[in-house]
Coordinates of C-alpha atoms in Angstrom, one line a residue:
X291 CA 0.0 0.0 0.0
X292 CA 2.9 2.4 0.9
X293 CA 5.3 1.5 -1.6
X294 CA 7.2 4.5 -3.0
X295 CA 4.8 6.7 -1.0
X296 CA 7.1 9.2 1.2
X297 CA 6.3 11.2 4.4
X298 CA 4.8 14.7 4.0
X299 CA 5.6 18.2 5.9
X300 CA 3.5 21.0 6.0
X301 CA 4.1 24.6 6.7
X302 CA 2.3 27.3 6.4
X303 CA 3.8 30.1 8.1
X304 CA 8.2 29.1 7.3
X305 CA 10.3 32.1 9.1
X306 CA 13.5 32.9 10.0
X307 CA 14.1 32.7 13.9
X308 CA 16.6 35.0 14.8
X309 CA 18.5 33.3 18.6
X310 CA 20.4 35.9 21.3
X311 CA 21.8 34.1 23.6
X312 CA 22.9 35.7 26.5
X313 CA 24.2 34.7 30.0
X314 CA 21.1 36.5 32.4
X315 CA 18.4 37.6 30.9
X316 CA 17.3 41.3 32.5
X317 CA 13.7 42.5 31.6
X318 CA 14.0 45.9 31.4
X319 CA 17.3 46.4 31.2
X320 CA 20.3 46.0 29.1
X321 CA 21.4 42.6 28.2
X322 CA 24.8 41.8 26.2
X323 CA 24.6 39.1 23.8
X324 CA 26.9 36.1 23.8
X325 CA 26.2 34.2 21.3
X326 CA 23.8 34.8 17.8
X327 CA 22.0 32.2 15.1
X328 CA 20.2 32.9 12.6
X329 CA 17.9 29.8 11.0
X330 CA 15.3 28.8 8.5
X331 CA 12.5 27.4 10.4
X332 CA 8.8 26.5 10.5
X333 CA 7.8 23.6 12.6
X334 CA 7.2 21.0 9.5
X335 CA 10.4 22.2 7.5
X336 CA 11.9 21.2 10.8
X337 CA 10.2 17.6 11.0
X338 CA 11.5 17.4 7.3
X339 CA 15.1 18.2 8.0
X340 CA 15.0 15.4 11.1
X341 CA 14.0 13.2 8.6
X342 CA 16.8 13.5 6.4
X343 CA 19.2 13.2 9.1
X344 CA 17.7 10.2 10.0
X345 CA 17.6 9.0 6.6
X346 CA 13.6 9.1 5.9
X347 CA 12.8 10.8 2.6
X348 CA 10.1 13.3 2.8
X349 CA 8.1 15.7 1.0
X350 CA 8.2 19.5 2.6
X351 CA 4.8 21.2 1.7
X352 CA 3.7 24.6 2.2
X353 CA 3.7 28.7 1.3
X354 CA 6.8 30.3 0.3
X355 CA 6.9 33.8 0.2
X356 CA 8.1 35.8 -2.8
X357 CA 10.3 37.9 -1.1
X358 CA 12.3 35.8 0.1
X359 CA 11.7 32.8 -1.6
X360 CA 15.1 32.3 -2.9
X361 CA 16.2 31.7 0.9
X362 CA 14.2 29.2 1.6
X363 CA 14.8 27.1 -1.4
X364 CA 18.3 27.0 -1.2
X365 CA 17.7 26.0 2.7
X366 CA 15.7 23.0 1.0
X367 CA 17.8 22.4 -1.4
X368 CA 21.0 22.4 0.7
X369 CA 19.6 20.2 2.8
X370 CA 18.4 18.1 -0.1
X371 CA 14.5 18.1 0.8
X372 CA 12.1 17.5 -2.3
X373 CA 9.6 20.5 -2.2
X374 CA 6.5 21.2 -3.5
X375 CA 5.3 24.8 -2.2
X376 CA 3.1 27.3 -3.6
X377 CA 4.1 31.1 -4.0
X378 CA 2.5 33.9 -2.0
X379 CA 2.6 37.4 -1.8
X380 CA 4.8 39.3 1.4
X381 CA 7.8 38.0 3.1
X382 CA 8.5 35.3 5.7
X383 CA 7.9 36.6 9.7
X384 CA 10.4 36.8 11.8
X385 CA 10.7 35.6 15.6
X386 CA 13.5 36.2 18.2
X387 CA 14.3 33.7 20.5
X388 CA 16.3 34.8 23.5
X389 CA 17.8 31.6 25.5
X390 CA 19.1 32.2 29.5
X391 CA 22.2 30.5 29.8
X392 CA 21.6 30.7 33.8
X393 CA 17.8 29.1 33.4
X394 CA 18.5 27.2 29.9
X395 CA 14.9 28.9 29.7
X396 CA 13.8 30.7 26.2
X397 CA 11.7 34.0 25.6
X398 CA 10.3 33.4 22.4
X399 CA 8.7 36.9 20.2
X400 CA 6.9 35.4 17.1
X401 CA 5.9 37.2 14.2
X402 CA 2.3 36.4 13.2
X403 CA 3.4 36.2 9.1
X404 CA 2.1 38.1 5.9
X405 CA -1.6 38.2 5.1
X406 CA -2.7 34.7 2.3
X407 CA -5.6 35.5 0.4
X408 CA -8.3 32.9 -0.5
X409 CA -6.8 32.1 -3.9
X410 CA -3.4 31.3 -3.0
X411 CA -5.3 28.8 0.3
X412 CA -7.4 27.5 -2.5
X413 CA -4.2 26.4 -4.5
X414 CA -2.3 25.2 -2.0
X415 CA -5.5 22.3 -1.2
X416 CA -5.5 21.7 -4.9
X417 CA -1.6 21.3 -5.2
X418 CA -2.3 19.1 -1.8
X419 CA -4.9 16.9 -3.7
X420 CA -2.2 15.9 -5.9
X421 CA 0.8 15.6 -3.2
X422 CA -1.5 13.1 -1.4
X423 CA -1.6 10.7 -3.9
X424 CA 2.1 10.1 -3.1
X425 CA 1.8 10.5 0.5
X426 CA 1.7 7.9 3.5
X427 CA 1.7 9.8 6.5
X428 CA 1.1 13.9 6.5
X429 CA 2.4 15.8 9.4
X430 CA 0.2 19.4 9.6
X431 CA 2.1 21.6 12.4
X432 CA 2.3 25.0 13.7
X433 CA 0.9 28.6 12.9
X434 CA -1.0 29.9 9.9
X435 CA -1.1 33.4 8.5
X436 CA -3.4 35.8 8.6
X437 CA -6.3 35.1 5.9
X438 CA -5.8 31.0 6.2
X439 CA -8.6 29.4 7.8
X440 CA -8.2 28.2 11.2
X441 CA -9.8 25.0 9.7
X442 CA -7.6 24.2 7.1
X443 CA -5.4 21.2 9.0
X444 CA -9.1 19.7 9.6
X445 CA -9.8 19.8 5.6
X446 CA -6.4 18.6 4.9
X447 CA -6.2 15.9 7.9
X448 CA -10.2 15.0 6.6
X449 CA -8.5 14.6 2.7
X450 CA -5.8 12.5 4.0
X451 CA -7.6 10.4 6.6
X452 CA -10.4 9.2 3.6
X453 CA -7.0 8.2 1.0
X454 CA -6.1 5.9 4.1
X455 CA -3.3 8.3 5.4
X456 CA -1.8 8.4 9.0
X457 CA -1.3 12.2 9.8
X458 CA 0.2 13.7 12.6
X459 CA -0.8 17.3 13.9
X460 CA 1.1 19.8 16.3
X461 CA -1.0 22.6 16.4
X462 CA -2.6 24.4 19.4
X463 CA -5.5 26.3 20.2
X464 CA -8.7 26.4 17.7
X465 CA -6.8 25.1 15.1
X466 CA -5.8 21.8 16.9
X467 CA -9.3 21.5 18.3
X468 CA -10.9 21.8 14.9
X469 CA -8.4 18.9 13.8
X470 CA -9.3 16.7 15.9
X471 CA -12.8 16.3 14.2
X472 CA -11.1 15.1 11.3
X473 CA -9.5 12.2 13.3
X474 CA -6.0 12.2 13.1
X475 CA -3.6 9.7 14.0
X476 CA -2.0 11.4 16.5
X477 CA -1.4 14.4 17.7
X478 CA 1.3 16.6 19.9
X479 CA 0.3 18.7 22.1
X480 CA 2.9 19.8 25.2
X481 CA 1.0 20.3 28.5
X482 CA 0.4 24.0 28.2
X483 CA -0.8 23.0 24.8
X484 CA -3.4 20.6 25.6
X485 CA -4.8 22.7 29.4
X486 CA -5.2 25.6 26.9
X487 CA -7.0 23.7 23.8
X488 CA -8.8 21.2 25.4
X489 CA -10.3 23.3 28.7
X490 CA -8.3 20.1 30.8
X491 CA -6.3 20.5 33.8
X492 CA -2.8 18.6 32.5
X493 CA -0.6 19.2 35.8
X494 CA -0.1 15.6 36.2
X495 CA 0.0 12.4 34.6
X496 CA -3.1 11.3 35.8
X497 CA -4.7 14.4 34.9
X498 CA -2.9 14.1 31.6
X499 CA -3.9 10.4 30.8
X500 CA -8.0 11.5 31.6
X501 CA -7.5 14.6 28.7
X502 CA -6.0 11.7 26.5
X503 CA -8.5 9.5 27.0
X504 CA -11.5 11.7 25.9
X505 CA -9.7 13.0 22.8
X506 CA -8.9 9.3 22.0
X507 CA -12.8 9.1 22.1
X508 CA -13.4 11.6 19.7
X509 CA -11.6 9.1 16.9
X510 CA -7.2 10.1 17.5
X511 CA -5.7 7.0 17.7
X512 CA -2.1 8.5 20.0
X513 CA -1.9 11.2 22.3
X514 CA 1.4 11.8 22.8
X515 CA 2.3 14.9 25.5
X516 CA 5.7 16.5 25.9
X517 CA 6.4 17.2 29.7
X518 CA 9.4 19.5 29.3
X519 CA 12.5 17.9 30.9
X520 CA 9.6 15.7 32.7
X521 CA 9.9 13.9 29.8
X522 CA 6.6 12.6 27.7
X523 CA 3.3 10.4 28.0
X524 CA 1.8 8.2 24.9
X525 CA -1.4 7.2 25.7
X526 CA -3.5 5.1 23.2
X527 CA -6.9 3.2 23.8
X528 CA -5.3 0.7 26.1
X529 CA -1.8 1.6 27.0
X530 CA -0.3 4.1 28.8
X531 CA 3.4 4.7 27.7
X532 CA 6.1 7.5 30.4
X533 CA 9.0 8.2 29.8
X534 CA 11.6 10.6 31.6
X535 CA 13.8 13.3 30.6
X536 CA 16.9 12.5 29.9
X537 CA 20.2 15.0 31.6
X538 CA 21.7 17.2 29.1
X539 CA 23.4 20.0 28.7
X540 CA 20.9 22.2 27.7
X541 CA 22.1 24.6 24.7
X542 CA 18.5 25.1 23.1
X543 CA 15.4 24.3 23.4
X544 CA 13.7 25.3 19.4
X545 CA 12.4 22.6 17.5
X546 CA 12.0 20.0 20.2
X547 CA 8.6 19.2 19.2
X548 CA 9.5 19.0 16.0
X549 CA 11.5 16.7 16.5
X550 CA 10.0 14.4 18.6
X551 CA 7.7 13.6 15.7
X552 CA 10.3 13.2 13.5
X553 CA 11.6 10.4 16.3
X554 CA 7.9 8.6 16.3
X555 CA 8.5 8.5 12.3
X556 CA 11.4 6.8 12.7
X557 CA 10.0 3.9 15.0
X558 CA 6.9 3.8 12.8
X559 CA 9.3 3.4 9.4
X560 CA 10.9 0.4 11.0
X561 CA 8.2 -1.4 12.5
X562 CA 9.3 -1.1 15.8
X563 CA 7.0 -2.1 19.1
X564 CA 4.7 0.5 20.1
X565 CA 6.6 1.8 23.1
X566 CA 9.3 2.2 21.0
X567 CA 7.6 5.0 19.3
X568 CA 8.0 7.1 22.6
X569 CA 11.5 6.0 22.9
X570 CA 12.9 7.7 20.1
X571 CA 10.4 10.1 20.0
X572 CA 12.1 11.6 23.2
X573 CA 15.4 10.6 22.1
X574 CA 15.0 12.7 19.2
X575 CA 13.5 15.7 21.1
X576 CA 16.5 15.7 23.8
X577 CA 18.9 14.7 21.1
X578 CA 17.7 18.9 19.6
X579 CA 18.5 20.4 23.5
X580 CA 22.3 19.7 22.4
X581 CA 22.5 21.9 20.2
X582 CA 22.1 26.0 19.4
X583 CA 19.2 28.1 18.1
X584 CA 17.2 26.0 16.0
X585 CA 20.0 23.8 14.8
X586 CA 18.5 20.4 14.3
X587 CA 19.6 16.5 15.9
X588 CA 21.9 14.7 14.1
X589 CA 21.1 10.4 13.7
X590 CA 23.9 10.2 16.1
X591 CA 22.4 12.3 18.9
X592 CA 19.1 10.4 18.4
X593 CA 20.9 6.6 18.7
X594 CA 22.9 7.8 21.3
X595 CA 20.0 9.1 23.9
X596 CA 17.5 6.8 22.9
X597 CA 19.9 4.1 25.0
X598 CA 19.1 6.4 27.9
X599 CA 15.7 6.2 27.4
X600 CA 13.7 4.2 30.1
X601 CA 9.8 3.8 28.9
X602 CA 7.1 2.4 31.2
X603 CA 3.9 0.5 30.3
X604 CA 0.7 0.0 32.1
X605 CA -3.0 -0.6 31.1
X606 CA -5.1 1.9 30.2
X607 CA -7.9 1.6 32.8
X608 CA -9.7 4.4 31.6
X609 CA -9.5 3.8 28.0
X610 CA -11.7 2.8 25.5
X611 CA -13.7 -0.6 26.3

């Protein structure tokens, strides 16, 4: 069924995330910098690029803005990503990421992206149409500009899901809680994430395995939470699945997420057990802590945490019956 079908990105809103690092960071006051990055980024085009590291061809989907769509492609190209985007008017946004050495904490200032119009939303679904008939698993993740419907990872997920594709969202607010009537696979929500979207207190793991559970009942087949430096849950109709951070030396935290799902991809392309999707899942995400700004994992970093990854089983009591 999947033969020469490949994995699919999406993104929507790419930018270039400007990283100050600095040793204390004082509100208010005057802070000297210590270290600067500059990187291409969008939450998919970082799923795609964890991919390739790990070896998974993939398919990186999305706007690109006219301005500056030179930048971008080279990015894609340099990093030898096949593409398929459509062109828009305006320029990609801009966010600064400042990261506290002293807290390894980062204040992140996200630009909200150039307006899409209706035409170029309703080429992208028709360019998507086609793209899915090569597709085996579509990840739709992060922002959208201004002027794209807040509903258009539930038409695309709703597409998918009908052709008999697995797709994986990382979205928050309205737009993750409109996915989820399309019945995604799974889906990625941190704990913030999920309190905020989902109205469900997400403090602990019990509280976080009884939000699972009634998303699980609306049709998602994996919940999988990030925790932080807590580590992650997976919770599915009848197991629950922890894992614990893993010690690092923290250097960044950008595109954590995004890699994690690049991790469960990984298990999922080589059949591994289903707990096994969590295990490299987190390996991946800790495996992007190592390293500055929004400067991906490596395969290496992945192989080498995921043998310090410890998951735990237990029925799901409160799953589906």
């Amino acid at each position: 069924m999947y033969m020469n079908k490949k994995i699919v990105t999406v993104t929507l809103n790419p930018c270039v995330d400007l990283t100050l690092t600095v040793d204390k960071f004082l509100y208010g006051g005057t802070n000297n910098v210590v270290g600067t990055r500059k990187d291409i980024s969008g939450k998919g085009i970082n799923t795609s690029v964890v991919l390739k590291n790990l070896g998974i061809e993939n398919i990186a989907t999305g706007l690109m803005f006219l301005e500056d769509k030179d930048i971008l492609r080279d990015f894609l190209e340099k990093n030898k990503i096949p593409n398929k985007f459509i062109l828009a008017p305006g320029n990609m946004r801009t966010n600064i990421k400042i990261f506290d050495n002293s807290q390894k904490s980062m204040s992140e200032f996200n630009g909200k992206g150039c307006y899409v119009d209706t035409e170029t939303q309703n080429a992208f679904l028709a360019m998507m149409e086609e793209v899915l008939a090569e597709t085996k698993i579509l990840i739709v993740s992060g922002s959208v500009p201004p002027g794209i419907s807040i509903e258009i990872y539930k038409w695309l997920t709703a597409m998918a899901v009908e052709k008999g594709i697995r797709v994986i969202a990382d979205a928050s607010g309205q737009i993750l809680e409109e996915t989820v009537e399309s019945k995604p696979f799974l889906i990625k929500p941190n704990t913030d994430e999920l309190e905020k979207t989902f109205h469900m207190p997400s403090s602990t793991e019990e509280e976080i395995v009884q939000a699972a559970n009634k998303i699980i009942k609306k049709g998602v087949k994996y919940v999988c939470v990030s925790r932080g430096e807590k580590g992650a849950v997976l919770v599915t109709e009848k197991k629950i699945y922890t894992a614990d951070g893993v010690a690092v030396k923290v250097k960044g935290i950008q595109g954590a997420g995004d890699s994690m799902i690049a991790g469960f991809c990984y298990a999922m392309e080589h059949a591994m057990e289903e707990k096994d999707y969590l295990k490299y899942a987190v390996a991946a995400a800790t495996g992007s802590l190592l390293h500055e700004g929004t400067k991906l994992c490596e395969k290496e970093d992945i192989l080498e945490v995921a043998d310090l990854v410890q998951v735990n089983e237990k029925s799901n009591e409160g799953g589906i019956k």
